[in-house]
Short mmCIF file of C-alpha atoms in Angstrom, two decimals:
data_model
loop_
_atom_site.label_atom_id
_atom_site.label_comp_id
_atom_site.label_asym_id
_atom_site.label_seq_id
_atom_site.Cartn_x
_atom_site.Cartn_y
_atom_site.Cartn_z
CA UNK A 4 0.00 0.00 0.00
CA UNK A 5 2.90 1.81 0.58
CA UNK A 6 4.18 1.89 -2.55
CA UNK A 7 0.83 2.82 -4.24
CA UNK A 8 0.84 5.45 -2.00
CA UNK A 9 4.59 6.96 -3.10
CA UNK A 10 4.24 6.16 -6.60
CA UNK A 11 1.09 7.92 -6.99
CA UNK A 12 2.22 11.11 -5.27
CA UNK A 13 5.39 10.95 -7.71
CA UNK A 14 3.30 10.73 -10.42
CA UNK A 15 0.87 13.66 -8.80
CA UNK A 16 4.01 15.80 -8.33
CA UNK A 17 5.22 14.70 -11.88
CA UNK A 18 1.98 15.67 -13.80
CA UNK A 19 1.95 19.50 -11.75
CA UNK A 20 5.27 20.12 -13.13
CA UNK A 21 4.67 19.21 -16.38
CA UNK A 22 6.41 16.91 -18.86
CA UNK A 23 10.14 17.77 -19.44
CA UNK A 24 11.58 18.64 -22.77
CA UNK A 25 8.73 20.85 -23.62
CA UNK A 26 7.13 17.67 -24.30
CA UNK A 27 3.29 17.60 -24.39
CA UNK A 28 3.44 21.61 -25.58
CA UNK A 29 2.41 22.78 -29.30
CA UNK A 30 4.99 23.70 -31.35
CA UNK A 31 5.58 27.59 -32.43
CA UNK A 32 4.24 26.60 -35.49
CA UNK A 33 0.91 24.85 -34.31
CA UNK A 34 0.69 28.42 -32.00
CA UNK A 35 1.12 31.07 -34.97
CA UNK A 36 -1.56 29.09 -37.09
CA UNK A 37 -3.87 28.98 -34.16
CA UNK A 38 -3.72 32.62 -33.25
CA UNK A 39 -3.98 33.34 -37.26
CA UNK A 40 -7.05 31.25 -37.11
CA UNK A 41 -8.71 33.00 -34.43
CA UNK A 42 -8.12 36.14 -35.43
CA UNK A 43 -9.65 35.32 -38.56
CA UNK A 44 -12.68 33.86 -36.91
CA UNK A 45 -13.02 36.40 -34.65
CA UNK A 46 -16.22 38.26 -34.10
CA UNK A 47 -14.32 41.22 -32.72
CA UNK A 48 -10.93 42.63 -32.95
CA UNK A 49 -9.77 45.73 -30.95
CA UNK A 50 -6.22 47.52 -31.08
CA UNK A 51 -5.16 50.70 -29.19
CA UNK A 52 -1.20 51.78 -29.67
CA UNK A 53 0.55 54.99 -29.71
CA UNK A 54 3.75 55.88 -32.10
CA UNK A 55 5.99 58.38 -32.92
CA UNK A 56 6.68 59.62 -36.47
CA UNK A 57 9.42 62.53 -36.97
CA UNK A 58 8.15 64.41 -34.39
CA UNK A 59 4.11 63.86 -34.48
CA UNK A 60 3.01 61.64 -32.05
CA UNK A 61 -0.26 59.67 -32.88
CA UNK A 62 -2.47 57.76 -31.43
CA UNK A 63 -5.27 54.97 -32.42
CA UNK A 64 -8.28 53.22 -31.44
CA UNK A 65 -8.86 50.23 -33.73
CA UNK A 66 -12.12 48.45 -33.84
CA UNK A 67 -13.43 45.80 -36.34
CA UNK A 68 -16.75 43.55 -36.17
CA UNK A 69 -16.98 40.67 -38.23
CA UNK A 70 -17.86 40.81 -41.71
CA UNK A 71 -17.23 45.02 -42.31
CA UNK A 72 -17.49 47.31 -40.02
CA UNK A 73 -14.43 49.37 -38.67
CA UNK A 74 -14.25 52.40 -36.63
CA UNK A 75 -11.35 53.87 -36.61
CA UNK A 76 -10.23 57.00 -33.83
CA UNK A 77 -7.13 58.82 -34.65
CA UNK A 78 -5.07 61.87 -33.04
CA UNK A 79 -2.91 62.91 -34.83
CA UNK A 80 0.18 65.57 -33.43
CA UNK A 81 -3.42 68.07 -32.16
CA UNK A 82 -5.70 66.59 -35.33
CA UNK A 83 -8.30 64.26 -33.78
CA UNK A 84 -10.40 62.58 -36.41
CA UNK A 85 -12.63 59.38 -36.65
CA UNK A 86 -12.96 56.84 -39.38
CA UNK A 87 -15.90 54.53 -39.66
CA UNK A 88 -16.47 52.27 -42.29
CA UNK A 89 -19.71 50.24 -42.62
CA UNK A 90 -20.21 47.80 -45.52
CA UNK A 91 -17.71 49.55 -47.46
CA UNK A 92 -18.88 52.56 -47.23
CA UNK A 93 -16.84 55.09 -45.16
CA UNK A 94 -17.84 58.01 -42.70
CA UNK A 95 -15.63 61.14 -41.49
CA UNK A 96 -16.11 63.22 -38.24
CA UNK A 97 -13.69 65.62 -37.50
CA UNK A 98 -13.64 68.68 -39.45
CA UNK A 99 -9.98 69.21 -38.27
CA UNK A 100 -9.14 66.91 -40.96
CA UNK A 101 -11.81 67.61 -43.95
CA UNK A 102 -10.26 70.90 -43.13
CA UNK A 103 -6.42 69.01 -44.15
CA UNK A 104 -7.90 67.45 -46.92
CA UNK A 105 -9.41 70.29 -49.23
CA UNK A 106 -6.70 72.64 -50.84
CA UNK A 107 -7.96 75.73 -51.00
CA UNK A 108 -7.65 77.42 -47.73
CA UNK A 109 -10.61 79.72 -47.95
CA UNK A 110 -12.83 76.71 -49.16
CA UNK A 111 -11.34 74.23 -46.79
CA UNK A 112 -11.99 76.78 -43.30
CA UNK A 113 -16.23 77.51 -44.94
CA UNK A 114 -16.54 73.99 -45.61
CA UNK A 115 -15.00 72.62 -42.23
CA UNK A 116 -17.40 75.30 -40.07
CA UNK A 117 -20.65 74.11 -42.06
CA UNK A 118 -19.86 69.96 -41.43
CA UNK A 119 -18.98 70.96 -37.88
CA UNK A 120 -18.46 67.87 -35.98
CA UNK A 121 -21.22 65.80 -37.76
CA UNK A 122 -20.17 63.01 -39.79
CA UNK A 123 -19.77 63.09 -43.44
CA UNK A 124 -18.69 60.95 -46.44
CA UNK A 125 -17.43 61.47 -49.99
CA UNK A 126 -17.57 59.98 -53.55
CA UNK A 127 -13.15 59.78 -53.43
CA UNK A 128 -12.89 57.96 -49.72
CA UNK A 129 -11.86 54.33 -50.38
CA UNK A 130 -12.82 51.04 -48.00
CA UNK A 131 -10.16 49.96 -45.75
CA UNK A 132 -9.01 46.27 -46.74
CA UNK A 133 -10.36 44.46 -43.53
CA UNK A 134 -8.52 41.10 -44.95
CA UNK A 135 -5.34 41.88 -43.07
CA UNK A 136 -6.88 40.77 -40.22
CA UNK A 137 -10.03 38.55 -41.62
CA UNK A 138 -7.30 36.00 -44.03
CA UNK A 139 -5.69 33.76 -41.76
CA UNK A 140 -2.71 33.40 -44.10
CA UNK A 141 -2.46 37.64 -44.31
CA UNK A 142 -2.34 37.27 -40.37
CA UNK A 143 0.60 35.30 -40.59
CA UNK A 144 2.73 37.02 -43.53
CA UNK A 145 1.89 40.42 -41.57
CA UNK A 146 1.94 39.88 -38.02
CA UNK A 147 3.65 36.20 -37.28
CA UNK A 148 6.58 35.46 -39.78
CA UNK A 149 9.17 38.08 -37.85
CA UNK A 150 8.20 37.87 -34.30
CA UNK A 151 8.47 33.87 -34.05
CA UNK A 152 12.27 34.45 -33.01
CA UNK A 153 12.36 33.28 -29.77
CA UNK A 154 9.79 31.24 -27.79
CA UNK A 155 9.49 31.65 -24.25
CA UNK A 156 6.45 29.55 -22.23
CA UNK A 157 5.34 29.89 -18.86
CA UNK A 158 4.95 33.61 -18.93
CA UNK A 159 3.66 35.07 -15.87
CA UNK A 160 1.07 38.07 -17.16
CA UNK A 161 -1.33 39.88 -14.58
CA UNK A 162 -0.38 36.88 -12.12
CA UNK A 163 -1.81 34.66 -14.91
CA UNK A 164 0.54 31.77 -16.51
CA UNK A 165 0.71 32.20 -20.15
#
């Protein structure tokens, strides 16, 4: 009885620790096409970042539902202007930025006070291709194909093993 005893708390204290060799673990490989594939599949996608460019700093708020609609929130150095795009079609609010976008001075200050800060649209804005993030292979070649360098597991994040 011993023995039973012993040999199952060895293989109790065995199976917590996990099996050595990074056996029983998926391979990098089996990871990057399972995050590709969820990605793809997902319902919703959401990305916030901040970056520098020259001097302008910028900063984004990302969101995409499945099949095509994005909404996009940018801030741009002190130009703040939103994005969304519904079924291909897009929408502008900001008149900061309609304001940037016309050439003629004059025009571009009349035309920005009339839109105000209600959204508008225009015959020239083109859809955002969605399938960067909606074709599992585009997920990979854009996102997974540099970053797979290194491979560390058992990441504590937030107290939560990774």
């Amino acid at each position: 009885m011993r023995k039973l005893l012993m040999t199952s708390a060895a293989a109790l204290v065995i199976a917590a620790c996990g099996l050595p060799f990074g056996l029983g673990r998926a391979s990098t490989s089996q990871l990057e096409n399972g995050a590709a594939d969820n990605l793809a599949k997902a319902k919703s996608v959401e990305a916030k970042g901040t970056f520098t460019q020259d001097t302008t700093l910028y900063k984004f708020d990302t969101k995409y539902v499945a099949p095509a609609t994005e909404d996009v929130q940018v801030t741009q150095g002190s130009l703040s202007y939103e994005a969304l795009q519904i079924n291909g079609k897009i929408y502008f609010k900001g008149s900061g930025y309609l304001e940037s976008q016309i050439t003629d001075p004059t025009e571009a200050r009349q035309l920005a006070k009339v839109v105000g800060d209600r959204w508008y649209t225009s015959k020239n804005a083109q859809p955002v291709d969605t399938s960067a993030i909606t074709d599992a292979n585009k997920v990979k070649a854009n996102f997974l194909s540099t970053i797979a360098d290194k491979r560390t597991d058992d990441v504590v994040v937030d107290g939560q093993k990774t």
